[in-house]
CSV table of N, CA and C in Angstrom, one decimal:
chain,number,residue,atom,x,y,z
S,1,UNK,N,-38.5,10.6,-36.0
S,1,UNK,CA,-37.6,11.4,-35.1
S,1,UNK,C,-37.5,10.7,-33.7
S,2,UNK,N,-38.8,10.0,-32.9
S,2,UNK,CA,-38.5,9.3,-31.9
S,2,UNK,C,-37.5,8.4,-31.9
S,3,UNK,N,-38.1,7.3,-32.9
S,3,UNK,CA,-36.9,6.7,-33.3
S,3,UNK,C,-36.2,6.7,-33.5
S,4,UNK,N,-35.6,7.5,-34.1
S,4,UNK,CA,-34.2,7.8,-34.3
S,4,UNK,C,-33.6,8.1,-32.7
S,5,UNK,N,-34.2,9.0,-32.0
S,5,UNK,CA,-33.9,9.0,-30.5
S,5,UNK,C,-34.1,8.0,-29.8
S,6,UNK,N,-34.3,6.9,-29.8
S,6,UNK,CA,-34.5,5.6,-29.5
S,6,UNK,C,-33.4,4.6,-29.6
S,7,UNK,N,-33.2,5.0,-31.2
S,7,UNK,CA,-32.0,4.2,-31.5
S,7,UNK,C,-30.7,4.1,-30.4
S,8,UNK,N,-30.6,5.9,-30.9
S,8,UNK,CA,-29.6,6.6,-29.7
S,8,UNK,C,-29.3,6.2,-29.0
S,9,UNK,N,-30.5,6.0,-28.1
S,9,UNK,CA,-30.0,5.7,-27.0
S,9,UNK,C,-30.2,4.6,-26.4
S,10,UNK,N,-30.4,3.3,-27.5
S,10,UNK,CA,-30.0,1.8,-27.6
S,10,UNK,C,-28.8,1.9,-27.5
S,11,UNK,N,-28.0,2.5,-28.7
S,11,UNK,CA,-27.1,2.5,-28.6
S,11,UNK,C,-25.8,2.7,-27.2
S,12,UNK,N,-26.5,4.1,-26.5
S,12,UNK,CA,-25.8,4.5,-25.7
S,12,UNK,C,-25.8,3.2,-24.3
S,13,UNK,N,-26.9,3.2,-24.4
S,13,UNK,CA,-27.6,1.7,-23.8
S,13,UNK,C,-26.5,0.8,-23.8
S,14,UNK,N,-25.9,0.3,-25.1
S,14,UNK,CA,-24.9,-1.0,-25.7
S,14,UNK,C,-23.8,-0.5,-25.3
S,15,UNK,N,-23.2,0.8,-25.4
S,15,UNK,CA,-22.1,0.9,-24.7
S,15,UNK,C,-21.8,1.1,-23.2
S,16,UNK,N,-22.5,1.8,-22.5
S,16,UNK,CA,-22.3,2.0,-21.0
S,16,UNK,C,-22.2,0.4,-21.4
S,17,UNK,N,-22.9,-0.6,-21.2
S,17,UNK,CA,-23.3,-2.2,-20.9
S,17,UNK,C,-21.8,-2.8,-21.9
S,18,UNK,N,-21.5,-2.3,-22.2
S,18,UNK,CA,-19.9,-2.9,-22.5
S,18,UNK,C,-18.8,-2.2,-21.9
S,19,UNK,N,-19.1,-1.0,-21.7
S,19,UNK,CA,-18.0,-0.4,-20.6
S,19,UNK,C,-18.3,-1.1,-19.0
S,20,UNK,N,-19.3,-1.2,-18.7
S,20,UNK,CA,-19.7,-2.1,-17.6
S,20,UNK,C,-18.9,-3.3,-17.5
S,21,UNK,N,-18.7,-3.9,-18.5
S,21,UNK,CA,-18.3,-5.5,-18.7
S,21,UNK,C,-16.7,-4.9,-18.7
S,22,UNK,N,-16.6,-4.2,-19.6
S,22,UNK,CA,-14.5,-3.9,-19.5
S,22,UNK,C,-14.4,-3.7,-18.1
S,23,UNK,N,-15.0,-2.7,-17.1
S,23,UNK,CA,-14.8,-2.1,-15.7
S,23,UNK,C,-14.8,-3.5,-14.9
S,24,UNK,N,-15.8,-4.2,-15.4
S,24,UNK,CA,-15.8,-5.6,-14.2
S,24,UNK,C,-14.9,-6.7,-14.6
S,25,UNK,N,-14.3,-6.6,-16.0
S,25,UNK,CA,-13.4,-7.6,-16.5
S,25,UNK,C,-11.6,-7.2,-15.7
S,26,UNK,N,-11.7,-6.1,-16.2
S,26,UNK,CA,-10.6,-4.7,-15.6
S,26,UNK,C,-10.4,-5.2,-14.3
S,27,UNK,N,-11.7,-5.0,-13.1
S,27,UNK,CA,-11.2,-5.3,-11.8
S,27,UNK,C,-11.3,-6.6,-11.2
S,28,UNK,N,-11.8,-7.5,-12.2
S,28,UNK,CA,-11.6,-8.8,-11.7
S,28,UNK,C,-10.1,-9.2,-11.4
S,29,UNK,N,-9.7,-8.7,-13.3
S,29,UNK,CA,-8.2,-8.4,-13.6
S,29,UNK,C,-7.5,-8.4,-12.3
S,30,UNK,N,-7.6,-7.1,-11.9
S,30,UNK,CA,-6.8,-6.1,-11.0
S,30,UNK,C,-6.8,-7.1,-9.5
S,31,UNK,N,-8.1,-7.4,-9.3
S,31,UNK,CA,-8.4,-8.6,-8.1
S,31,UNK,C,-7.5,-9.5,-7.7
S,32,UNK,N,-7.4,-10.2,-9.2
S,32,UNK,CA,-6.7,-11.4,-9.2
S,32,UNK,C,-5.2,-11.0,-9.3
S,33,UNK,N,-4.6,-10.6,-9.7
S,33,UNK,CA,-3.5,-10.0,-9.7
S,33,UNK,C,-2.7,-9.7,-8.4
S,34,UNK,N,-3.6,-8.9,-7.9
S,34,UNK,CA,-3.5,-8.6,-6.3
S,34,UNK,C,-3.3,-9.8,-5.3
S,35,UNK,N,-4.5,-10.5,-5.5
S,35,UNK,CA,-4.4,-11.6,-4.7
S,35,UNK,C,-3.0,-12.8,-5.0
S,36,UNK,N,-2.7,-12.7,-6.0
S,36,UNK,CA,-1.5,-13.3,-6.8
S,36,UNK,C,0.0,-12.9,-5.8
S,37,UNK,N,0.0,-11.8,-6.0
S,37,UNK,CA,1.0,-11.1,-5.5
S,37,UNK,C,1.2,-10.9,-3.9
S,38,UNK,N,-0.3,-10.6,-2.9
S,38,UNK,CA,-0.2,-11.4,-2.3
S,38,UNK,C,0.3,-12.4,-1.6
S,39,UNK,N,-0.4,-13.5,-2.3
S,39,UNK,CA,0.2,-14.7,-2.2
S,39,UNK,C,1.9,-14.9,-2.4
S,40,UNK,N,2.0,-14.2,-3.2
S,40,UNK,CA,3.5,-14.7,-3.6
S,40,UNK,C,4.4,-13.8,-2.2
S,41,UNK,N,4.0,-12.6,-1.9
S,41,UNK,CA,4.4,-12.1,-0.1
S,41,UNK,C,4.3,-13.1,0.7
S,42,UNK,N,3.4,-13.0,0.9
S,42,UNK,CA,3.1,-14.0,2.0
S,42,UNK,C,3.6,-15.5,2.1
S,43,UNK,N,4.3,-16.1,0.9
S,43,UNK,CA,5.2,-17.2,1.0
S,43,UNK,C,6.7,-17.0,1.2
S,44,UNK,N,7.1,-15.8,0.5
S,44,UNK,CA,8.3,-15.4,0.6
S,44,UNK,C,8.5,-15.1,2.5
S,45,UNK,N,7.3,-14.3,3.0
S,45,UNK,CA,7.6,-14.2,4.2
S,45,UNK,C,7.5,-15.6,5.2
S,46,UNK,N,7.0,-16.6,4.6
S,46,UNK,CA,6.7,-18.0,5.1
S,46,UNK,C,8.3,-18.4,5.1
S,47,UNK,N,8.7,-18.4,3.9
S,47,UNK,CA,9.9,-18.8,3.7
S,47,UNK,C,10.6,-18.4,4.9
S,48,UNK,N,11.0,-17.0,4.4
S,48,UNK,CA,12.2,-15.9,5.5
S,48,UNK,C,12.3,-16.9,6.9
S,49,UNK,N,10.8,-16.4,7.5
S,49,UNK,CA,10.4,-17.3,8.7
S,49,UNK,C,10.8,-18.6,9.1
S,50,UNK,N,10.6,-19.6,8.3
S,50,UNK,CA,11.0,-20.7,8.4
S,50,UNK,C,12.6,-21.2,8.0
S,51,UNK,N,12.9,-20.2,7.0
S,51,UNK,CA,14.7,-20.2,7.3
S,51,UNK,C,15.2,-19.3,8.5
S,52,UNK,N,15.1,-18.7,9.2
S,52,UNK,CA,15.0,-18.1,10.1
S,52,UNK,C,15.1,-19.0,11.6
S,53,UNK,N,13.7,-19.7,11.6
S,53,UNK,CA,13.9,-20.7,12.9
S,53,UNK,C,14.6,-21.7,12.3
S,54,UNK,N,14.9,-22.2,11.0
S,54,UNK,CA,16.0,-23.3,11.4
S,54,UNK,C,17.3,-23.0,11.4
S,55,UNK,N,17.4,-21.4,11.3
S,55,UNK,CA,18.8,-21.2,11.5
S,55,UNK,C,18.6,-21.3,13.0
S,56,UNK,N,17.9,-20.6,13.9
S,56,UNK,CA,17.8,-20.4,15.7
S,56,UNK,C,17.7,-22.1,15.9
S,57,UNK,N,17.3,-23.0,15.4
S,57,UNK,CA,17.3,-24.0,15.7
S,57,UNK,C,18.9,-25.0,15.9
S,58,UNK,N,19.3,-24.7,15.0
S,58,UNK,CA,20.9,-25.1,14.8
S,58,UNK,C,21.3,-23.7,15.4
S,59,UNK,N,21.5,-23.2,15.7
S,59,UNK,CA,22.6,-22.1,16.9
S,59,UNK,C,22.1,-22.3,18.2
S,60,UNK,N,20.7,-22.8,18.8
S,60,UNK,CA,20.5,-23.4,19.9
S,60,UNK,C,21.0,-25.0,19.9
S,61,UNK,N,21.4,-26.0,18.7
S,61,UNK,CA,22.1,-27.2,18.8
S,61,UNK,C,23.2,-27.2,19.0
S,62,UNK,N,24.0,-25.6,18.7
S,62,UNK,CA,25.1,-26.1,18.8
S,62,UNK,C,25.2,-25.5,20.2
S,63,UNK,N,25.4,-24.6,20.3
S,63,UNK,CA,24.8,-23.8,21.9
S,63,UNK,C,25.2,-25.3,23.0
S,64,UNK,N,23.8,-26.0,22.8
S,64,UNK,CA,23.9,-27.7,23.6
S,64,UNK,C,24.7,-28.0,23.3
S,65,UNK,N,25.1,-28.3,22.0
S,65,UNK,CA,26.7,-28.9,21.9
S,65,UNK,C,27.7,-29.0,22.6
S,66,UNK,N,28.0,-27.4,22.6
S,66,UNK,CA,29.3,-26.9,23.3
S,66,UNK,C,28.8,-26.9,24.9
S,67,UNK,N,27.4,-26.7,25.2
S,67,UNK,CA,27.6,-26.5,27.0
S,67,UNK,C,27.7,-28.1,27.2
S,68,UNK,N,27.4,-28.9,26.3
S,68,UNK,CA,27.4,-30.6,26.8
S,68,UNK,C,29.4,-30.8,26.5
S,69,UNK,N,29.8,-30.3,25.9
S,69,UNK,CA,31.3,-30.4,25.5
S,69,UNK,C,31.5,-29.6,27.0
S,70,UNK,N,31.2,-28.7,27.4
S,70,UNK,CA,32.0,-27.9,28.4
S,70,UNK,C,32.0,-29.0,29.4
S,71,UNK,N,30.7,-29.4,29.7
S,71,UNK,CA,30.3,-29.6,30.9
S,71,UNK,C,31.2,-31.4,30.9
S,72,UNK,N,31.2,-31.9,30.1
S,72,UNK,CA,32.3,-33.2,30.0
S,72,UNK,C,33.5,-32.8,30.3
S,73,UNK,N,34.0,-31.8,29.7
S,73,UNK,CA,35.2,-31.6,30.4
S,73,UNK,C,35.3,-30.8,32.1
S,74,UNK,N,34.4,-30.3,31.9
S,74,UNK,CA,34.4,-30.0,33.6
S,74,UNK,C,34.3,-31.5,34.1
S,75,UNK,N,33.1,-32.2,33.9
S,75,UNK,CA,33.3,-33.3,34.3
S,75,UNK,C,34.8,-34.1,34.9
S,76,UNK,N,35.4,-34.1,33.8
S,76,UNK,CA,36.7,-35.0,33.6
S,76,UNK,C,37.5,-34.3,34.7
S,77,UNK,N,37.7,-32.8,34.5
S,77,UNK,CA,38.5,-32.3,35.5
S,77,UNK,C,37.9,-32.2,36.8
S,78,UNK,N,36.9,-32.3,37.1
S,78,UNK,CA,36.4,-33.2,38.1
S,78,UNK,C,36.6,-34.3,38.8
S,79,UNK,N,36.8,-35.2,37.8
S,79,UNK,CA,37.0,-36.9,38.4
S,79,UNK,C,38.7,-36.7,38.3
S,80,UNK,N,39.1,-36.3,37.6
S,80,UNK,CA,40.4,-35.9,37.9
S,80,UNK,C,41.2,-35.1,38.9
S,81,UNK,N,40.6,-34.5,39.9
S,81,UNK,CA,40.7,-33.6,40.9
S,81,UNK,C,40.6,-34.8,41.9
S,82,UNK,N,38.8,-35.6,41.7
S,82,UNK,CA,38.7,-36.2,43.0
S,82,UNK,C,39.6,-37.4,42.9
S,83,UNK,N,40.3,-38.0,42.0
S,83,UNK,CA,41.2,-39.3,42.0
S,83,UNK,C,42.2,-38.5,42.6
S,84,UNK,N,42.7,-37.1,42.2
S,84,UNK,CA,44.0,-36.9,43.2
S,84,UNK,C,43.7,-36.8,45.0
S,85,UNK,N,42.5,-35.9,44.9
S,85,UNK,CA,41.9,-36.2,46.7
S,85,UNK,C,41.8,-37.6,47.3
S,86,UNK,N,41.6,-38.0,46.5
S,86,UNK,CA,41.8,-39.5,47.4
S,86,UNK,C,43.1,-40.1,47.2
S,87,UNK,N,44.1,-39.6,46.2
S,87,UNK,CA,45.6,-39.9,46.3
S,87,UNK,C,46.4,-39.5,47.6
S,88,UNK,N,45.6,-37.8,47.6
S,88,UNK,CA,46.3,-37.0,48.9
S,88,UNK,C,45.9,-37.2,50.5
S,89,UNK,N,45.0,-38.1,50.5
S,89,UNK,CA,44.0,-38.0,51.8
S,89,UNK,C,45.3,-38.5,52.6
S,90,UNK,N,45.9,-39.8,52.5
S,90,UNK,CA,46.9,-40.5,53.1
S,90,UNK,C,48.0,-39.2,53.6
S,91,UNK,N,48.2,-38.1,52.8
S,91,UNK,CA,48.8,-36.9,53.4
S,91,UNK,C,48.5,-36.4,54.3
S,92,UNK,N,47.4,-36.0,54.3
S,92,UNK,CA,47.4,-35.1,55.6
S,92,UNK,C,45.8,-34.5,55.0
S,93,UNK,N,44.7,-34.7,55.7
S,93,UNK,CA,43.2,-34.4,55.9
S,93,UNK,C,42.9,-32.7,55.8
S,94,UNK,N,44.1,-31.9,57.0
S,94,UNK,CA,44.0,-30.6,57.0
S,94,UNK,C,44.4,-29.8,55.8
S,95,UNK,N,45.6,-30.0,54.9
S,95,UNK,CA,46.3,-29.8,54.1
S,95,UNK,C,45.1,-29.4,52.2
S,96,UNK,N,44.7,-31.3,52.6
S,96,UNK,CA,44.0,-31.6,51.6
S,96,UNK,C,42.5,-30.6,51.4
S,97,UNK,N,42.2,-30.6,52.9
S,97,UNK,CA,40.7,-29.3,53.1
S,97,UNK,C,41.2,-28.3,52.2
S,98,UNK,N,41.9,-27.4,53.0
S,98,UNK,CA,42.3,-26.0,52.5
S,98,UNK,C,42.7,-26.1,50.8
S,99,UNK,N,43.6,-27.1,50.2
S,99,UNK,CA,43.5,-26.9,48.8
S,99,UNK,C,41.9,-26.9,48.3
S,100,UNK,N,41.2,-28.3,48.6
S,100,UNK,CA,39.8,-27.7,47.9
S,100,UNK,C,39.2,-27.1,48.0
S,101,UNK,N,39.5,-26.0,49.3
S,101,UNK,CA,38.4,-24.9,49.2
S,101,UNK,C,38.7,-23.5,48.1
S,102,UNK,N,40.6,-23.7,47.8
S,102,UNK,CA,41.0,-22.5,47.5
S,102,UNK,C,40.2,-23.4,45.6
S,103,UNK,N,40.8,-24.8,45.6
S,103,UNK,CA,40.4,-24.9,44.3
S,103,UNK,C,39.1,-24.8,43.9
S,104,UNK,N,37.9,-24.7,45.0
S,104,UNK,CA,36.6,-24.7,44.6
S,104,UNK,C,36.2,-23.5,44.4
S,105,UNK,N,36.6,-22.5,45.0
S,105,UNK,CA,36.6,-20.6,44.7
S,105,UNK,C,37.1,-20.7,43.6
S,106,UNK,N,38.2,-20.9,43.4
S,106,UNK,CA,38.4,-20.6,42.1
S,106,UNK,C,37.5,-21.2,40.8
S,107,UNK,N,37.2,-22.7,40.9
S,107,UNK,CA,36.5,-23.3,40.0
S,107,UNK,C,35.0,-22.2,39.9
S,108,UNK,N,34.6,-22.3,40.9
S,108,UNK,CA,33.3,-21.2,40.9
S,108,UNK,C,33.6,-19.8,40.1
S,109,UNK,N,34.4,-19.3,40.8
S,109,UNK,CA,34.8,-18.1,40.0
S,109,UNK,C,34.7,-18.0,38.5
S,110,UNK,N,35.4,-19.1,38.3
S,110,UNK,CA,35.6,-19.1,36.9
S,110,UNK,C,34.5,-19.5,36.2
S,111,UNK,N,33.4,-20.7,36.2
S,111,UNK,CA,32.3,-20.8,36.3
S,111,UNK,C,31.3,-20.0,36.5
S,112,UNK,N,31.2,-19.1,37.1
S,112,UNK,CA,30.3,-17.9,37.2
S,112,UNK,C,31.3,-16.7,36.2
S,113,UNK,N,32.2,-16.7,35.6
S,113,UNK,CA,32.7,-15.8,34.6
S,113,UNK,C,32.0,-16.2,33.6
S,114,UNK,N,32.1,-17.8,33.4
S,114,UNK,CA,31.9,-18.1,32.3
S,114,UNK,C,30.9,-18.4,31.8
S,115,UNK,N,29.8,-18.0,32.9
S,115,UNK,CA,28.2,-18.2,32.7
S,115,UNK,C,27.9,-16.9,32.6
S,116,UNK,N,28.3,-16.0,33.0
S,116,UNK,CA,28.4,-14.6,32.6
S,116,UNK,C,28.3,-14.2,31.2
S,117,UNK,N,29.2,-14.6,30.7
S,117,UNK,CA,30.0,-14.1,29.8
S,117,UNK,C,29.2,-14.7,28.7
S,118,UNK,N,28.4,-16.2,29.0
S,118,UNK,CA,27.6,-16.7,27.8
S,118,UNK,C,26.1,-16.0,28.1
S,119,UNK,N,26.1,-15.6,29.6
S,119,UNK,CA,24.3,-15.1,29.2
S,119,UNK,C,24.4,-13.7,28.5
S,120,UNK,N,25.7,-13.1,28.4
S,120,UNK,CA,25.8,-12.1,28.0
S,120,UNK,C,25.9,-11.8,26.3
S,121,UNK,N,26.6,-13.4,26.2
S,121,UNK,CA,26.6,-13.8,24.4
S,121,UNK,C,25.2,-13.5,23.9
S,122,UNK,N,24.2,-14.6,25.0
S,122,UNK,CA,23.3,-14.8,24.3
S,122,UNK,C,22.2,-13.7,24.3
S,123,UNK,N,22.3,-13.0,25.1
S,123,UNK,CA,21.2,-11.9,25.4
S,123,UNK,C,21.8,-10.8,24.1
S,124,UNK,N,23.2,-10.6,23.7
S,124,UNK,CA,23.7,-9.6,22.7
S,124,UNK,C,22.9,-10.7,21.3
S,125,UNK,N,23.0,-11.7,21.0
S,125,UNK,CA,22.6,-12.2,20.4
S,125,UNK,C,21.2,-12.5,19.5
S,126,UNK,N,20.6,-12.5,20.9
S,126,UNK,CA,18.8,-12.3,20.9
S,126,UNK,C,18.5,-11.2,20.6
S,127,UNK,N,19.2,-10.2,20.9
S,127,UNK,CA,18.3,-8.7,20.6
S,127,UNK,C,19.2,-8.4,19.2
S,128,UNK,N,20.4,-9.0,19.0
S,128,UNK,CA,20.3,-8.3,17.4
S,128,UNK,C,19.5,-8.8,16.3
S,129,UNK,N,18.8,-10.3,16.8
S,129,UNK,CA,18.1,-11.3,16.1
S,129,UNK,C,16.6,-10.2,15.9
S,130,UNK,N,16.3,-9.9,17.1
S,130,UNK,CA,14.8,-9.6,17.2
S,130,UNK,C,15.0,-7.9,16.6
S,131,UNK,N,16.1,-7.0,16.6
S,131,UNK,CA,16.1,-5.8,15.8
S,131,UNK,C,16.4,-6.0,14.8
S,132,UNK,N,17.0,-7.2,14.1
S,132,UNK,CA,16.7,-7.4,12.7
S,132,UNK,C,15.3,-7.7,12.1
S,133,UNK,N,15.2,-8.6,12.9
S,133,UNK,CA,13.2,-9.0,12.8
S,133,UNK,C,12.1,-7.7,12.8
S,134,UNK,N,12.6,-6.7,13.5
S,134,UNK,CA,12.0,-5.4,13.7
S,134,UNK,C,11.9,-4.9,12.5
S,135,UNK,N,13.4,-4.7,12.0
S,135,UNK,CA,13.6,-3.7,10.8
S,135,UNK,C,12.9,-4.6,9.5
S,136,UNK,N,13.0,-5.9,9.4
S,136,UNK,CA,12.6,-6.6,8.3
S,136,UNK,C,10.7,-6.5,8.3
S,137,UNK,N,10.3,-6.5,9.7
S,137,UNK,CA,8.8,-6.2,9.4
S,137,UNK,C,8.1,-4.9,9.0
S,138,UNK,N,9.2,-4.0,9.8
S,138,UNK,CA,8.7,-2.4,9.4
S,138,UNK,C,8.6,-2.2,7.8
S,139,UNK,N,9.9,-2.8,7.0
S,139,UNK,CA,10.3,-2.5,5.8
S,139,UNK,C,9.1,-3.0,5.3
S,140,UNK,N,8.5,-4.4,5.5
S,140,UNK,CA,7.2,-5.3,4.7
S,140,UNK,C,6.1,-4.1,4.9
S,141,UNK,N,6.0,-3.8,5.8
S,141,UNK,CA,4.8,-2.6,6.4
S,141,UNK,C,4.4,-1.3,5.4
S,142,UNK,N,6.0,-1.1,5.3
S,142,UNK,CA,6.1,-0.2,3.8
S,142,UNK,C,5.8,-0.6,3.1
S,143,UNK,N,6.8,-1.3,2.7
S,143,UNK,CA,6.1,-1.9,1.0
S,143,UNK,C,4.3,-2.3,0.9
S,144,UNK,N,4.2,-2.9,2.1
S,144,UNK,CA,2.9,-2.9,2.1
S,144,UNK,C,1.9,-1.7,2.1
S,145,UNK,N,2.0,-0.3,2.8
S,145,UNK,CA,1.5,0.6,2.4
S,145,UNK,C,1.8,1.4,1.5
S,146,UNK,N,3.0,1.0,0.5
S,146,UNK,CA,3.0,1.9,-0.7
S,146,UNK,C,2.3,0.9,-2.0
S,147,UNK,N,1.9,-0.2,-1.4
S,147,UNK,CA,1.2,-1.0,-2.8
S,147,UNK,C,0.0,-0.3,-2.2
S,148,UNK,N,-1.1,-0.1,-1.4
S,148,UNK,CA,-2.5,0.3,-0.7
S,148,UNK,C,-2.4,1.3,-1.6
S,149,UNK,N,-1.5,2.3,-1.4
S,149,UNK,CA,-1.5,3.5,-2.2
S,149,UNK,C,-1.1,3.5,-3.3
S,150,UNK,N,-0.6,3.0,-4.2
S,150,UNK,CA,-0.9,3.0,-5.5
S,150,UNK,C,-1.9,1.7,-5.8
S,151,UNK,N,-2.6,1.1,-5.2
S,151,UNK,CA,-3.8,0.7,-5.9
S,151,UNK,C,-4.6,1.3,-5.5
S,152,UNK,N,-4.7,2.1,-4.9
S,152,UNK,CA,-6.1,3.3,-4.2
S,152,UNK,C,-6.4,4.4,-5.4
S,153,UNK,N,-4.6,4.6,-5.7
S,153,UNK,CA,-5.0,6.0,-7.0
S,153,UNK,C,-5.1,5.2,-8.3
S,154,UNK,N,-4.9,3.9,-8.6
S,154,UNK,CA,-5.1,3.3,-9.5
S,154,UNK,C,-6.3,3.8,-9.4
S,155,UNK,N,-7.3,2.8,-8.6
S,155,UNK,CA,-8.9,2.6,-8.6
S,155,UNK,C,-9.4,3.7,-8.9
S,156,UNK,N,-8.6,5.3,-7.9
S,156,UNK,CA,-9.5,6.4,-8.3
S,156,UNK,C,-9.5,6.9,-9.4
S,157,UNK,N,-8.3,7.2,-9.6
S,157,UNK,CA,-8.4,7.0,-11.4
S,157,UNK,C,-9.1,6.7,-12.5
S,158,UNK,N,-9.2,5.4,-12.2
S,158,UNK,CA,-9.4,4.6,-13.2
S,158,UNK,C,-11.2,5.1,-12.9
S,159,UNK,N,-12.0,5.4,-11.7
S,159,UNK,CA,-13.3,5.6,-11.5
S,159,UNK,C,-13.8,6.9,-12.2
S,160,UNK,N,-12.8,7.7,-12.2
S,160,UNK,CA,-12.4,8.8,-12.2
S,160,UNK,C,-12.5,9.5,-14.2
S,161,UNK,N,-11.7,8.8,-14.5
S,161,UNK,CA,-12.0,7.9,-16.0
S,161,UNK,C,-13.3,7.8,-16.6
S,162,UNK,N,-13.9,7.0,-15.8
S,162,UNK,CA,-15.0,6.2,-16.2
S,162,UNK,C,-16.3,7.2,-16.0
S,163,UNK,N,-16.2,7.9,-15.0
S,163,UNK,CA,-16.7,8.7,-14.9
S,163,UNK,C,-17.2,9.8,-15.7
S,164,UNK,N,-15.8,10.4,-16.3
S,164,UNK,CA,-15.8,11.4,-17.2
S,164,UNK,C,-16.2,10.7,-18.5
S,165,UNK,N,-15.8,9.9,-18.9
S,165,UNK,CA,-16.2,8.8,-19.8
S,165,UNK,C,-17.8,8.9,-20.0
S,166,UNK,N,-18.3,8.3,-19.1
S,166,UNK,CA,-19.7,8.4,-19.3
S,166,UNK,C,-20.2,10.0,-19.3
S,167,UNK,N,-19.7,11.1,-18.5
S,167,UNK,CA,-20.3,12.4,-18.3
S,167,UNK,C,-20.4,12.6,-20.1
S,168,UNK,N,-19.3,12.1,-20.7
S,168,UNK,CA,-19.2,13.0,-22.1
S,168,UNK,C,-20.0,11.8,-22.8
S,169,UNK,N,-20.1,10.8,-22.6
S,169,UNK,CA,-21.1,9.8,-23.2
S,169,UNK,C,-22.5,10.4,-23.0
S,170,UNK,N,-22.8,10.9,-21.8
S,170,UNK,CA,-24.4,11.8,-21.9
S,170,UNK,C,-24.2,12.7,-22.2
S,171,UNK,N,-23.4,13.3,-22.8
S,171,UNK,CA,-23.4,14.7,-23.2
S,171,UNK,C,-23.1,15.9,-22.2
S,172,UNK,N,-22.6,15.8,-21.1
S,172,UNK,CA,-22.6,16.7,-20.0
S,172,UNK,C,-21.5,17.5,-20.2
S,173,UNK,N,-20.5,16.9,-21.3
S,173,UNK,CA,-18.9,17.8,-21.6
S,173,UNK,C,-19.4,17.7,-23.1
């Protein structure tokens, strides 16, 4: 009769000790998987990122482009202005003043419009960049707390399981 209760609970012995080995095969499983997936986020967001500054990289080259294009032709109309000033000097000194001052207000004017008008590009520019960047990390943020939560009820579950599992393996149900 002992023996036979002995056996038993050899037995019972052999299985907890292979449900042990499934639970720790199971969450190695589940570990690795995770970490997998992980990984595979976390390059995708490498990526994003990195396509991302080389796009701001090339829109700040061209950016330089065009202010180095602007500023050559300001240039030119520059040296073209002062070859006529020294055409007109032989006219009359007084004459010649008064036009560069009306043409330097103006040039300024316009120059300060147009420096305006690009900090205003680029500041519209920058903050749609960085509210997109907002909304694309918030979104990860989620996704990232709705995987936490379903691998939280996975785990409890699955403990949960195991639990009952064993309760009715001693006999308690």
């Amino acid at each position: 009769m002992v023996e036979v209760v002995i056996q038993r609970l050899d037995k019972l012995d052999a299985k907890v000790d292979r449900l042990e080995k499934k639970l720790d095969d199971g969450l190695e499983k589940l570990n690795q998987k995770i970490d997998s997936g992980l990984q595979k986020l976390n390059d995708k967001i490498d990526a994003g990122l990195e396509r991302l500054t080389d796009k701001m990289d090339a829109s700040q080259q061209a950016l330089s482009d065009k202010i180095d294009a602007g500023q050559r032709a300001l240039n030119d109309k520059i040296d073209a202005s002062q070859r006529a000033l020294n055409d007109k000097i032989d006219a009359g000194q007084k004459a010649l003043n008064d036009k560069i001052d009306a043409g330097q207000k103006a040039l300024n004017d316009k120059i300060d419009a147009g420096q305006n008008s690009l900090n205003n590009k680029i500041e519209e520019s920058s903050q749609r960049l960085l509210d997109r960047m907002d909304s694309r990390f918030e979104a990860l943020n989620n996704r990232l707390d709705r995987i936490y939560y379903l691998i939280f009820m996975l785990l409890t579950a699955l403990i949960a399981g195991l639990l009952a599992l064993l309760a009715k393996v001693m006999g308690v149900f």
